[in-house]
Short mmCIF file of C-alpha atoms in Angstrom, two decimals:
data_model
loop_
_atom_site.label_atom_id
_atom_site.label_comp_id
_atom_site.label_asym_id
_atom_site.label_seq_id
_atom_site.Cartn_x
_atom_site.Cartn_y
_atom_site.Cartn_z
CA MET A 7 -69.32 -22.95 -62.20
CA ARG A 8 -71.39 -21.98 -58.38
CA THR A 9 -69.00 -25.44 -56.66
CA LEU A 10 -66.15 -24.25 -58.36
CA LYS A 11 -66.59 -20.51 -57.52
CA ARG A 12 -67.16 -21.16 -53.81
CA ILE A 13 -64.09 -23.75 -53.88
CA LYS A 14 -62.19 -20.66 -54.13
CA SER A 15 -64.43 -18.70 -51.74
CA GLN A 16 -63.19 -21.57 -49.06
CA ASP A 17 -59.34 -22.04 -50.62
CA LYS A 18 -59.53 -18.02 -50.18
CA ALA A 19 -60.86 -17.78 -46.74
CA VAL A 20 -58.29 -20.67 -45.46
CA GLN A 21 -55.57 -19.00 -46.49
CA SER A 22 -57.16 -15.58 -44.82
CA ALA A 23 -56.92 -17.66 -41.69
CA ALA A 24 -54.06 -19.08 -42.32
CA LEU A 25 -52.38 -15.41 -42.42
CA PHE A 26 -54.44 -14.53 -39.46
CA SER A 27 -52.69 -17.21 -37.81
CA SER A 28 -49.41 -17.14 -38.67
CA SER A 29 -49.57 -13.79 -38.02
CA ARG A 30 -50.58 -14.50 -34.41
CA ARG A 31 -48.09 -16.87 -34.23
CA VAL A 32 -45.20 -13.99 -35.41
CA ARG A 33 -46.15 -11.70 -32.51
CA PHE A 34 -46.34 -14.75 -30.22
CA ILE A 35 -42.85 -15.28 -30.62
CA ALA A 36 -41.59 -12.11 -30.76
CA VAL A 37 -43.57 -10.67 -27.48
CA ALA A 38 -41.73 -14.59 -26.14
CA CYS A 39 -38.66 -13.33 -27.10
CA ALA A 40 -39.21 -10.21 -25.99
CA VAL A 41 -40.10 -11.74 -22.16
CA VAL A 42 -36.89 -14.65 -22.64
CA PHE A 43 -34.59 -11.98 -23.57
CA LEU A 44 -36.03 -9.89 -19.77
CA LEU A 45 -35.43 -12.38 -17.88
CA VAL A 46 -31.98 -13.96 -19.30
CA PHE A 47 -31.25 -9.84 -18.34
CA CYS A 48 -32.41 -9.83 -15.03
CA GLN A 49 -30.64 -12.78 -14.17
CA LEU A 50 -27.56 -12.00 -15.05
CA ASN A 51 -27.33 -8.75 -13.62
CA SER A 52 -28.24 -10.19 -10.96
CA SER A 53 -25.59 -12.32 -10.35
CA VAL A 54 -23.48 -10.21 -11.83
CA LEU A 55 -24.29 -8.13 -8.51
CA TRP A 56 -23.66 -11.89 -7.23
CA LEU A 57 -20.35 -12.46 -8.36
CA GLN A 58 -18.95 -8.82 -7.55
CA GLY A 59 -20.78 -9.32 -3.87
CA ILE A 60 -18.79 -12.83 -3.70
CA SER A 61 -15.43 -11.00 -5.12
CA ILE A 62 -15.67 -8.34 -2.47
CA SER A 63 -16.22 -11.38 0.13
CA LEU A 64 -13.00 -13.27 -0.70
CA HIS A 65 -10.93 -10.08 -1.09
CA GLN A 66 -12.25 -9.41 1.89
CA GLU A 67 -10.91 -12.73 3.44
CA SER A 68 -7.98 -12.52 1.98
CA THR A 69 -7.32 -9.53 3.80
CA GLY A 70 -8.35 -10.11 6.67
CA LEU A 71 -11.26 -7.40 6.78
CA LYS A 72 -13.95 -9.66 7.19
CA GLY A 73 -15.61 -10.59 11.21
CA ARG A 74 -14.50 -8.23 13.71
CA SER A 75 -12.44 -4.47 11.58
CA TYR A 76 -14.72 -2.92 9.47
CA THR A 77 -15.52 -4.66 6.28
CA LYS A 78 -18.30 -2.76 3.52
CA THR A 79 -20.59 -3.92 1.51
CA ALA A 80 -20.51 -4.08 -2.45
CA GLU A 81 -22.54 -0.81 -2.67
CA ALA A 82 -20.50 0.71 -0.35
CA ILE A 83 -17.21 0.11 -1.53
CA ASP A 84 -15.76 3.02 -3.84
CA ASN A 85 -13.27 1.88 -5.40
CA LEU A 86 -12.70 5.39 -7.66
CA LEU A 87 -13.91 8.06 -4.62
CA GLY A 88 -16.40 9.49 -5.80
CA GLY A 89 -15.06 9.63 -8.90
CA LEU A 90 -11.67 11.35 -8.09
CA LEU A 91 -9.71 7.58 -9.99
CA SER A 92 -10.23 7.42 -13.86
CA PRO A 93 -10.97 3.52 -14.47
CA ASN A 94 -8.42 3.56 -17.48
CA PHE A 95 -5.98 1.81 -15.52
CA ASP A 96 -5.17 -1.32 -15.29
CA GLU A 97 -5.85 -2.57 -11.80
CA GLN A 98 -3.04 -5.62 -11.73
CA SER A 99 -0.10 -3.13 -12.76
CA CYS A 100 -1.52 -0.53 -9.79
CA GLN A 101 -3.38 -2.75 -7.21
CA SER A 102 -3.73 -0.27 -4.58
CA ARG A 103 -5.19 2.30 -6.58
CA TYR A 104 -8.61 0.58 -6.48
CA GLN A 105 -8.01 -1.46 -3.44
CA SER A 106 -6.99 0.94 -0.80
CA SER A 107 -10.93 2.27 -0.40
CA ALA A 108 -11.22 -1.07 1.29
CA TYR A 109 -9.19 -0.86 4.02
CA ARG A 110 -10.44 2.13 5.22
CA LYS A 111 -13.85 4.24 6.37
CA PRO A 112 -15.26 6.35 3.38
CA SER A 113 -14.50 10.01 3.68
CA PRO A 114 -17.24 12.38 4.82
CA HIS A 115 -15.27 14.70 2.33
CA LYS A 116 -16.97 13.87 -1.58
CA PRO A 117 -15.16 15.81 -4.25
CA SER A 118 -16.43 18.98 -6.50
CA SER A 119 -17.87 17.87 -9.64
CA TYR A 120 -15.74 20.72 -10.86
CA LEU A 121 -12.59 19.42 -9.50
CA LEU A 122 -13.12 16.12 -11.32
CA SER A 123 -13.44 17.72 -14.48
CA ARG A 124 -10.43 19.96 -13.54
CA LEU A 125 -8.89 16.22 -13.21
CA ARG A 126 -10.42 14.69 -16.54
CA ASN A 127 -9.57 17.65 -18.20
CA TYR A 128 -5.43 17.67 -17.14
CA GLU A 129 -5.24 13.87 -17.58
CA GLU A 130 -5.82 15.45 -20.69
CA LEU A 131 -3.37 17.91 -21.12
CA HIS A 132 -0.67 15.91 -19.31
CA LYS A 133 -1.54 12.65 -22.38
CA ARG A 134 -1.22 15.70 -25.37
CA CYS A 135 1.88 16.96 -24.34
CA GLY A 136 3.93 14.49 -21.44
CA PRO A 137 7.11 13.15 -22.52
CA LYS A 138 7.93 11.92 -25.36
CA SER A 139 4.61 13.11 -27.09
CA PRO A 140 5.10 15.78 -29.93
CA LEU A 141 4.70 18.79 -27.94
CA TYR A 142 6.96 18.14 -25.72
CA GLN A 143 9.66 18.18 -28.48
CA LYS A 144 8.05 20.73 -29.10
CA SER A 145 8.97 22.82 -26.09
CA ILE A 146 12.21 20.53 -25.22
CA HIS A 147 13.32 23.28 -28.27
CA GLN A 148 12.31 25.67 -26.38
CA LEU A 149 13.66 25.52 -23.64
CA LYS A 150 17.33 25.34 -25.77
CA SER A 151 16.39 28.58 -27.41
CA GLY A 152 17.54 30.65 -24.65
CA HIS A 153 14.25 33.05 -23.57
CA SER A 154 10.52 31.68 -23.25
CA MET A 155 8.17 32.13 -26.38
CA GLY A 156 4.54 33.45 -26.38
CA LEU A 157 2.00 31.60 -26.90
CA MET A 158 3.77 27.69 -26.84
CA GLU A 159 0.69 25.21 -26.17
CA CYS A 160 2.05 23.49 -23.61
CA ASN A 161 4.13 24.99 -20.39
CA TYR A 162 5.59 22.88 -18.04
CA LEU A 163 6.21 22.31 -14.05
CA VAL A 164 9.16 20.66 -12.73
CA TRP A 165 9.55 19.30 -8.71
CA SER A 166 13.06 18.29 -7.99
CA PRO A 167 12.88 16.36 -4.17
CA PHE A 168 14.37 17.78 -1.17
CA ASN A 169 14.24 16.86 2.89
CA GLY A 170 12.14 13.55 3.54
CA LEU A 171 9.15 11.81 2.10
CA GLY A 172 6.49 14.04 4.18
CA ASN A 173 8.06 16.98 3.04
CA ARG A 174 7.96 15.92 -0.88
CA MET A 175 4.70 14.55 -1.19
CA MET A 176 3.59 17.34 0.51
CA THR A 177 5.36 19.67 -1.61
CA ILE A 178 3.89 17.19 -4.90
CA ALA A 179 0.30 17.90 -3.80
CA SER A 180 0.73 21.87 -3.67
CA ALA A 181 2.95 21.33 -7.08
CA PHE A 182 -0.06 20.19 -8.94
CA VAL A 183 -2.05 22.62 -7.53
CA TYR A 184 -0.20 25.14 -8.94
CA ALA A 185 -0.13 23.22 -12.19
CA LEU A 186 -3.76 22.48 -11.69
CA LEU A 187 -4.34 26.87 -11.34
CA THR A 188 -1.45 27.34 -14.70
CA ASN A 189 -2.77 25.23 -17.15
CA ARG A 190 1.14 23.91 -16.75
CA VAL A 191 2.04 19.98 -16.89
CA LEU A 192 3.57 18.41 -13.37
CA LEU A 193 7.31 16.60 -14.21
CA LEU A 194 9.17 15.06 -11.46
CA HIS A 195 12.88 14.44 -11.03
CA ILE A 196 12.38 11.32 -9.85
CA THR A 197 15.88 10.63 -7.93
CA GLU A 198 17.26 7.12 -7.53
CA ASP A 199 15.92 6.47 -3.24
CA MET A 200 12.19 7.46 -5.10
CA LEU A 201 11.65 4.55 -7.65
CA ASP A 202 9.23 2.11 -7.11
CA LEU A 203 7.37 4.50 -4.12
CA PHE A 204 4.55 5.41 -6.80
CA CYS A 205 2.48 4.83 -9.24
CA GLU A 206 1.45 6.81 -11.99
CA PRO A 207 -1.11 8.74 -11.24
CA PHE A 208 -2.75 9.68 -15.85
CA PRO A 209 -3.55 6.81 -17.56
CA ASP A 210 -1.87 6.66 -20.61
CA SER A 211 1.77 8.71 -19.77
CA THR A 212 3.92 9.87 -17.19
CA TRP A 213 4.97 11.98 -14.76
CA VAL A 214 7.78 11.63 -14.83
CA LEU A 215 10.74 14.07 -16.60
CA PRO A 216 12.67 11.82 -18.89
CA SER A 217 16.75 11.64 -18.12
CA ASP A 218 17.79 13.27 -20.76
CA PHE A 219 16.07 16.63 -19.97
CA PRO A 220 18.57 19.86 -20.75
CA VAL A 221 18.78 21.59 -17.22
CA LYS A 222 21.09 19.10 -15.95
CA ASP A 223 21.63 18.55 -11.57
CA LEU A 224 18.30 19.89 -10.53
CA GLU A 225 18.99 19.31 -6.93
CA LYS A 226 21.58 21.55 -6.67
CA LEU A 227 19.85 25.01 -7.48
CA ASN A 228 19.19 26.28 -3.95
CA LEU A 229 18.75 30.01 -2.70
CA GLY A 230 22.27 31.38 -4.19
CA SER A 231 21.39 29.63 -7.97
CA GLU A 232 21.28 33.31 -10.33
CA GLN A 233 17.87 30.76 -12.14
CA THR A 234 15.81 31.83 -8.81
CA TYR A 235 13.15 33.90 -9.01
CA GLY A 236 13.98 36.50 -6.55
CA ASN A 237 17.64 35.99 -8.00
CA TYR A 238 16.29 37.11 -11.48
CA LEU A 239 14.82 40.25 -10.18
CA LYS A 240 17.28 41.61 -7.47
CA ASN A 241 19.67 41.53 -10.73
CA LYS A 242 17.12 43.02 -12.84
CA LYS A 243 17.08 40.30 -15.73
CA ILE A 244 13.43 40.07 -14.65
CA LYS A 245 11.12 43.01 -14.60
CA THR A 246 7.25 42.72 -12.81
CA ASP A 247 5.61 44.20 -15.21
CA VAL A 248 2.63 42.21 -16.34
CA LYS A 249 3.16 43.44 -20.24
CA VAL A 250 6.66 41.84 -20.14
CA MET A 251 6.93 39.82 -23.56
CA ALA A 252 7.28 36.52 -23.05
CA GLU A 253 10.82 36.07 -25.63
CA SER A 254 12.42 38.68 -23.13
CA LEU A 255 11.76 35.96 -20.45
CA PRO A 256 14.57 33.58 -19.12
CA PRO A 257 13.48 30.22 -21.33
CA TYR A 258 12.46 28.81 -17.36
CA VAL A 259 13.00 29.92 -13.66
CA TYR A 260 13.47 28.40 -10.39
CA LEU A 261 11.51 28.54 -7.55
CA HIS A 262 12.78 28.09 -4.58
CA LEU A 263 9.84 27.54 -1.86
CA GLU A 264 12.33 25.98 1.06
CA HIS A 265 11.51 26.68 4.52
CA ASP A 266 14.66 29.31 4.16
CA TYR A 267 12.99 31.28 0.90
CA GLN A 268 13.79 35.20 1.35
CA HIS A 269 11.88 38.08 0.19
CA LEU A 270 11.94 38.41 -3.32
CA ASP A 271 11.22 34.81 -3.53
CA ARG A 272 8.23 35.30 -1.70
CA LEU A 273 6.59 37.52 -4.03
CA PHE A 274 5.70 33.94 -6.13
CA PHE A 275 2.99 34.52 -3.30
CA CYS A 276 1.90 38.36 -5.50
CA ASP A 277 -0.50 38.99 -8.45
CA ASN A 278 1.63 40.47 -10.34
CA ASP A 279 5.10 38.42 -10.03
CA GLN A 280 2.17 35.56 -11.06
CA GLN A 281 1.23 37.23 -14.14
CA VAL A 282 4.81 37.55 -15.27
CA LEU A 283 5.99 33.75 -14.57
CA ALA A 284 3.02 32.68 -16.72
CA LYS A 285 4.63 33.95 -19.53
CA VAL A 286 7.65 31.61 -18.77
CA ASN A 287 7.51 28.25 -20.04
CA TRP A 288 9.45 26.25 -17.80
CA LEU A 289 9.74 26.90 -14.39
CA LEU A 290 11.09 24.85 -11.91
CA ILE A 291 10.31 24.39 -8.41
CA LYS A 292 11.63 22.47 -4.83
CA SER A 293 10.06 22.80 -2.48
CA ASP A 294 10.29 21.70 1.93
CA ILE A 295 6.65 22.85 2.74
CA TYR A 296 2.82 22.27 2.22
CA PHE A 297 2.85 26.35 0.12
CA VAL A 298 -1.04 25.30 -0.60
CA PRO A 299 -2.59 27.70 1.55
CA GLY A 300 -0.64 30.60 -0.14
CA LEU A 301 -2.45 30.20 -3.17
CA PHE A 302 -5.36 31.47 -1.63
CA PHE A 303 -3.75 34.37 -0.24
CA LEU A 304 -4.20 35.40 -4.75
CA SER A 305 -6.92 36.87 -5.89
CA LEU A 306 -5.88 35.61 -10.01
CA PHE A 307 -6.74 31.47 -8.24
CA GLU A 308 -9.12 33.02 -5.43
CA ASP A 309 -12.43 31.63 -7.70
CA GLU A 310 -10.85 28.63 -9.32
CA LEU A 311 -9.76 27.74 -5.64
CA LYS A 312 -13.21 27.87 -4.67
CA TRP A 313 -14.99 25.77 -7.19
CA MET A 314 -12.08 22.75 -7.05
CA PHE A 315 -12.37 22.91 -2.99
CA PRO A 316 -15.57 24.41 -1.34
CA GLU A 317 -13.99 22.79 1.52
CA ARG A 318 -10.25 24.64 2.07
CA GLU A 319 -9.58 21.95 4.25
CA THR A 320 -9.80 19.04 2.19
CA VAL A 321 -7.01 20.58 -0.44
CA PHE A 322 -4.74 18.12 0.58
CA HIS A 323 -7.02 14.99 0.96
CA HIS A 324 -8.60 14.93 -1.67
CA LEU A 325 -5.14 15.18 -3.80
CA SER A 326 -3.40 12.66 -1.78
CA ARG A 327 -5.75 10.21 -2.63
CA TYR A 328 -5.86 10.74 -6.23
CA LEU A 329 -2.22 11.28 -6.65
CA PHE A 330 -0.21 8.67 -4.38
CA HIS A 331 -0.55 5.05 -5.43
CA PRO A 332 1.71 3.03 -3.61
CA THR A 333 3.17 0.90 -5.96
CA ASN A 334 2.99 -3.62 -5.74
CA SER A 335 6.25 -4.01 -3.92
CA VAL A 336 5.20 -1.63 -1.79
CA TRP A 337 1.53 -3.09 -1.28
CA GLY A 338 2.38 -6.36 -0.46
CA MET A 339 3.92 -4.35 2.48
CA ILE A 340 0.85 -2.47 3.93
CA THR A 341 -0.91 -5.49 3.50
CA ARG A 342 1.17 -8.35 4.94
CA TYR A 343 1.80 -5.95 8.06
CA TYR A 344 -2.37 -5.07 7.84
CA ILE A 345 -3.48 -7.63 8.04
CA SER A 346 -0.84 -10.15 10.48
CA TYR A 347 -1.56 -6.92 12.83
CA MET A 348 -4.04 -4.70 12.50
CA ALA A 349 -7.43 -6.48 10.54
CA LYS A 350 -8.78 -8.39 13.22
CA ALA A 351 -9.01 -5.96 15.72
CA ASP A 352 -12.38 -4.22 17.24
CA GLU A 353 -10.14 -0.59 16.66
CA LYS A 354 -7.52 0.81 15.21
CA MET A 355 -4.98 3.40 16.52
CA GLY A 356 -1.68 5.90 15.41
CA ILE A 357 0.85 6.58 17.27
CA GLN A 358 3.24 8.78 15.11
CA ILE A 359 6.34 9.55 17.00
CA ARG A 360 9.07 12.11 15.61
CA THR A 361 11.53 14.13 17.14
CA PHE A 362 14.14 16.73 16.98
CA SER A 363 17.36 18.23 17.41
CA TRP A 364 16.15 21.58 17.92
CA MET A 365 13.55 20.27 20.97
CA PRO A 366 14.70 17.74 22.82
CA ILE A 367 13.17 15.01 25.02
CA SER A 368 14.21 12.72 26.45
CA ILE A 369 12.60 8.67 25.91
CA GLU A 370 10.87 8.02 29.12
CA ASN A 371 9.45 12.02 29.12
CA PHE A 372 8.26 11.69 25.55
CA ALA A 373 6.34 8.64 26.12
CA ASN A 374 4.70 9.80 29.72
CA GLN A 375 3.61 12.15 27.23
CA ILE A 376 2.21 10.36 25.01
CA LEU A 377 0.48 8.29 27.55
CA ALA A 378 -0.47 11.48 28.89
CA CYS A 379 -2.23 12.48 26.23
CA SER A 380 -3.38 9.14 25.38
CA TRP A 381 -5.77 8.61 28.87
CA GLN A 382 -6.41 12.52 28.79
CA GLU A 383 -8.21 11.79 26.06
CA ASN A 384 -9.81 9.20 27.00
CA LEU A 385 -7.82 7.05 23.23
CA LEU A 386 -5.86 4.59 25.70
CA PRO A 387 -7.50 3.29 28.65
CA SER A 388 -5.56 3.52 32.33
CA ILE A 389 -3.82 0.03 33.31
CA ASN A 390 -5.09 -1.37 36.69
CA GLN A 391 -2.25 -1.29 38.82
CA ASN A 392 -2.91 -4.37 40.50
CA MET A 393 -2.11 -6.91 38.38
CA THR A 394 -4.79 -9.20 39.64
CA GLN A 395 -7.87 -6.99 38.35
CA ALA A 396 -9.94 -8.90 35.43
CA GLY A 397 -11.19 -5.89 33.03
CA THR A 398 -15.01 -6.26 32.38
CA ASN A 399 -15.60 -5.47 28.64
CA GLY A 400 -15.57 -8.59 27.37
CA GLY A 401 -12.67 -8.44 25.57
CA ARG A 402 -12.33 -5.80 23.36
CA THR A 403 -9.49 -4.88 21.61
CA LYS A 404 -7.62 -2.41 20.23
CA ALA A 405 -4.04 -2.02 17.48
CA VAL A 406 -2.14 0.00 18.29
CA LEU A 407 0.32 1.10 15.75
CA ILE A 408 2.77 3.25 16.60
CA THR A 409 5.88 4.14 14.30
CA SER A 410 8.98 6.08 15.05
CA LEU A 411 13.10 5.56 14.44
CA ASN A 412 13.47 3.93 18.00
CA SER A 413 11.89 0.50 19.79
CA GLU A 414 12.56 1.54 22.97
CA TYR A 415 8.40 3.32 23.10
CA CYS A 416 5.98 0.48 21.39
CA GLU A 417 8.39 -1.49 23.84
CA LYS A 418 7.75 0.26 27.30
CA MET A 419 3.51 0.74 26.72
CA LYS A 420 3.94 -3.17 24.98
CA SER A 421 5.60 -4.16 28.23
CA MET A 422 2.87 -1.57 30.59
CA TYR A 423 0.51 -3.27 28.34
CA TYR A 424 1.16 -6.48 29.60
CA GLU A 425 2.01 -6.61 32.40
CA HIS A 426 -1.69 -5.02 34.01
CA THR A 427 -4.78 -5.14 32.95
CA THR A 428 -7.19 -2.32 31.70
CA SER A 429 -9.80 -0.23 33.84
CA THR A 430 -12.50 -0.87 30.86
CA GLY A 431 -10.86 -4.73 30.04
CA GLU A 432 -10.18 -3.93 26.70
CA ILE A 433 -7.25 -6.01 24.93
CA ILE A 434 -4.40 -3.41 23.90
CA SER A 435 -1.68 -4.37 21.51
CA PHE A 436 0.62 -2.55 20.46
CA SER A 437 2.84 -3.82 17.32
CA GLN A 438 5.76 -0.91 14.95
CA PRO A 439 6.79 -2.09 11.10
CA SER A 440 10.58 -0.25 11.79
CA HIS A 441 12.78 1.19 13.56
CA GLU A 442 15.76 2.26 11.64
CA GLU A 443 17.19 4.55 14.28
CA THR A 444 17.97 7.41 11.70
CA GLN A 445 16.13 9.02 8.67
CA HIS A 446 18.09 7.61 6.17
CA THR A 447 15.62 9.88 3.12
CA GLU A 448 18.99 8.81 0.64
CA LYS A 449 18.22 5.48 1.07
CA GLN A 450 14.64 3.74 -1.06
CA THR A 451 14.28 1.10 0.70
CA HIS A 452 13.63 3.19 3.74
CA ASN A 453 11.27 5.65 1.89
CA GLN A 454 9.54 2.28 0.62
CA LYS A 455 9.21 1.67 4.34
CA ALA A 456 7.89 5.62 6.12
CA LEU A 457 5.68 4.85 2.76
CA ALA A 458 3.84 1.72 3.85
CA GLU A 459 3.49 3.18 7.76
CA MET A 460 2.19 6.29 6.96
CA PHE A 461 -0.43 4.62 4.27
CA LEU A 462 -0.74 1.90 7.64
CA LEU A 463 -1.19 4.82 9.72
CA SER A 464 -4.22 5.76 7.22
CA TYR A 465 -6.05 3.17 7.68
CA CYS A 466 -6.61 3.93 11.45
CA ASP A 467 -9.76 5.01 12.82
CA VAL A 468 -7.56 7.91 15.58
CA LEU A 469 -4.41 8.96 15.76
CA VAL A 470 -2.05 10.73 17.85
CA THR A 471 1.25 12.77 16.03
CA SER A 472 4.79 14.78 16.80
CA GLY A 473 4.11 17.86 15.91
CA TRP A 474 6.52 20.02 13.02
CA SER A 475 6.03 16.83 11.73
CA THR A 476 4.56 15.71 7.99
CA PHE A 477 5.00 12.08 8.36
CA GLY A 478 1.51 12.70 10.56
CA TYR A 479 0.34 15.57 8.63
CA VAL A 480 1.04 12.74 5.35
CA ALA A 481 -1.07 9.81 7.03
CA GLN A 482 -3.82 12.18 8.92
CA GLY A 483 -4.63 14.13 5.36
CA ILE A 484 -4.94 10.62 3.79
CA ALA A 485 -7.29 9.29 7.02
CA SER A 486 -9.06 12.56 6.77
CA LEU A 487 -8.87 12.98 10.64
CA LYS A 488 -7.97 15.30 13.05
CA PRO A 489 -5.19 13.43 14.87
CA TRP A 490 -4.50 15.06 18.62
CA ILE A 491 -0.75 16.56 17.94
CA LEU A 492 1.35 16.26 20.77
CA LEU A 493 2.51 19.33 21.25
CA SER A 494 6.54 20.33 21.34
CA SER A 495 8.66 20.14 24.83
CA LYS A 496 10.26 23.03 26.19
CA ASP A 497 13.32 22.21 27.95
CA GLN A 498 13.22 18.76 27.71
CA LYS A 499 10.11 18.47 29.54
CA ALA A 500 6.71 17.61 28.71
CA PRO A 501 4.08 20.31 28.30
CA ASN A 502 0.99 20.28 29.88
CA PRO A 503 -1.43 19.71 28.30
CA PRO A 504 0.72 17.07 26.80
CA CYS A 505 -1.65 17.27 23.78
CA ARG A 506 -4.20 19.22 21.93
CA ARG A 507 -6.96 18.06 18.40
CA ALA A 508 -5.87 19.62 15.39
CA MET A 509 -8.48 22.16 14.43
CA SER A 510 -8.21 20.78 10.53
CA MET A 511 -6.65 17.72 8.80
CA GLU A 512 -4.60 19.95 6.21
CA PRO A 513 -0.95 20.00 7.04
CA CYS A 514 0.50 22.69 8.37
CA PHE A 515 2.62 26.12 6.14
CA HIS A 516 5.30 26.40 7.67
CA ALA A 517 6.62 29.15 7.01
CA PRO A 518 4.29 31.39 5.58
CA PRO A 519 5.01 34.75 3.69
CA SER A 520 4.70 38.30 6.12
CA TYR A 521 4.53 40.78 2.24
CA ASP A 522 1.69 42.26 1.89
CA CYS A 523 1.60 42.35 -2.06
CA LYS A 524 -1.09 45.33 -2.52
CA ALA A 525 0.16 47.09 0.27
CA ASN A 526 3.33 46.75 -0.94
CA LYS A 527 4.49 46.68 2.83
CA ASN A 528 6.04 43.46 5.07
CA VAL A 529 2.49 42.90 8.05
CA ASP A 530 2.87 41.78 11.43
CA PHE A 531 2.04 38.30 11.70
CA GLY A 532 -1.16 39.08 13.21
CA ALA A 533 -2.38 40.64 9.91
CA ILE A 534 -2.46 37.17 8.37
CA LEU A 535 -4.16 35.61 10.79
CA ARG A 536 -7.43 38.18 9.91
CA HIS A 537 -7.18 35.05 6.55
CA VAL A 538 -6.00 32.10 8.63
CA LYS A 539 -5.38 30.58 11.78
CA HIS A 540 -2.52 29.10 13.51
CA CYS A 541 -1.46 26.25 13.17
CA GLU A 542 -1.57 23.46 16.09
CA ASP A 543 1.69 22.45 16.73
CA VAL A 544 3.99 25.98 16.17
CA GLY A 545 4.50 28.86 16.91
CA ASN A 546 4.89 30.50 13.88
CA GLY A 547 2.84 28.21 11.28
CA ILE A 548 0.14 29.13 9.28
CA LYS A 549 -2.77 27.21 8.16
CA LEU A 550 -6.04 27.91 5.92
CA TYR A 551 -9.11 28.56 8.43
CA ASP A 552 -12.81 29.27 6.69
#
C-alpha cells in the first residue's frame, strides 16, 4: 500500500514537472516568436526605406537629376508638398502631381494647417456637389427655375476663360480662393484650346463644367451683358439690401472682373454686395486679372484669409502648386527638355521675354537691357573682349532658359557667349524651347507649349521676367522666387536702371478698385497704398504688402 502511494506521489511530481516544463516551453516559444517578428519587421522596414531610396535614385538617374544638378534624398522629397496635395490619386494617371517636386528645391513656405483642413473639406464638398451628383442635378433644376432659392446645399462658381494662359491660371487661382471663402463649388468651362493641359485637382470628381450646362455661350459674356452684377444694379433688378430674399434674386449673376470693369462691377469688393451675392446660387465669372489682393479689402473675408494664408504673399504659390498639374503629354514635354538642356548644369537661370505693342522697344534695345540687368545684378558673368583669354572658374556651368515668342534674343546671347570667354570662367549655355512669333491662345498646342515653358522657368534658380507679363507671374509664383523685373520701356529706349528686384512673388493686381465702400466715395490712389504696395513693374497696379 505504501509502495502504491509512493508511486502515485512520484507520478504527480512527474506530471507537475512536465506541466511546468511545457509552460516554460510555451513561454519560450512565444518570446522567441516575438523576437523573430521584431527582427523581421525591422528588416522589412529598412528594406522598404532602401527600396524607396533605390526608386528615387533610379528616378533621378532617368531624369538627369543626379550628378551636378540639385538632388534630393528620400527624406527631402516631399511629393505631397507638406500635406498640400491629397494622396488619393493614381500616380500614373497624372505623373506630374507627385514627381514635379523632385525638379525644384523645397519651398521655404509651408502651408498652414488651417489651409490644409480647408482644402480637405473643399474636396469633400466638391465630391458631394460636383457634376453628375444628385445635388448638382438639383441645383441645375434651380437654375432653370428662373430665380435663386434659399437653403440650397450646393452653390457654384463657374469660371470662363479669357485672354492668355497666364491670365487664365491666375484667375482660376483667384476664383478658387473666392470659392473657398464663400463655400462654393468651382467649375471650369473648358474650351477646346484648354483640353489636355491640366489634370483634375480634386479626387473622385471633376472640375469640368458639363457640356449640357443650361447657360450657353459663356465666353461671349462681357461688360455689356445684362446679367452682369453692375448692370443688375444699374437696372435696379438687384438692390444692395442685406435682408433681400434669395427668391427675389436672379438664378445666376455674371461677375465681370476683366481689366475694363466699371464702378458698379467693382462693388464686388464691398461687404454689403458680398452679402447679397451670397444668396445667388450660381455665379458666373470671367476675368483676366489676379484679383486676390482685392479680397483682402473685405472685412467679411479678412480673418479667414489670415488663417489660411498667414504669409500673405504665398496665396498663389500654394494654390498654383495645389491646382495646376500638367497632363502626362505636357509633362513629357517638360521632362524631355529638362533632361536634355537643364539637368546637368550647376545653376539654372530663366529669362522670360515679352513685349507689348503699347510699349514698343526694338529687339536690339531690349536684348541690351536684358544683358545690362544680368550683368548689373551678377546673374550672368561679363564676357572677355579678348577672345584668347581663358577663364578661371574650373568650368562651372550655367544653363540659361529663354522663353520668348521671338528667337533673336536667344541667338544673340548664344553667339555672344559662344564667341567669347567669360570673366569668371563659367560655361554658359542658352536654349529656347519654342518661338511661336505671335501669341495663339486659341490653339491648344500653343497653350501646351506655354504651360511647359512656365514650369521649366519654375525649375530655375533665378529668374528675370518682363514687366506686365502674367506668364512670368505664374512661373515666379510656382517657384516661390522673387525675380528681377525688366522695367517697361519709355520712348522705345531701355530704361535706367534696366531692372528691379521684385518685393513679392505674388502676381500683380493690375486693375484695383479705387472706391472706399465704407465711406461711399472714390479715393485717390495713395489712400489704397495704406493697405497695399505698388507692383514693381507697373505705374498703376498694386500688390498686397504686409
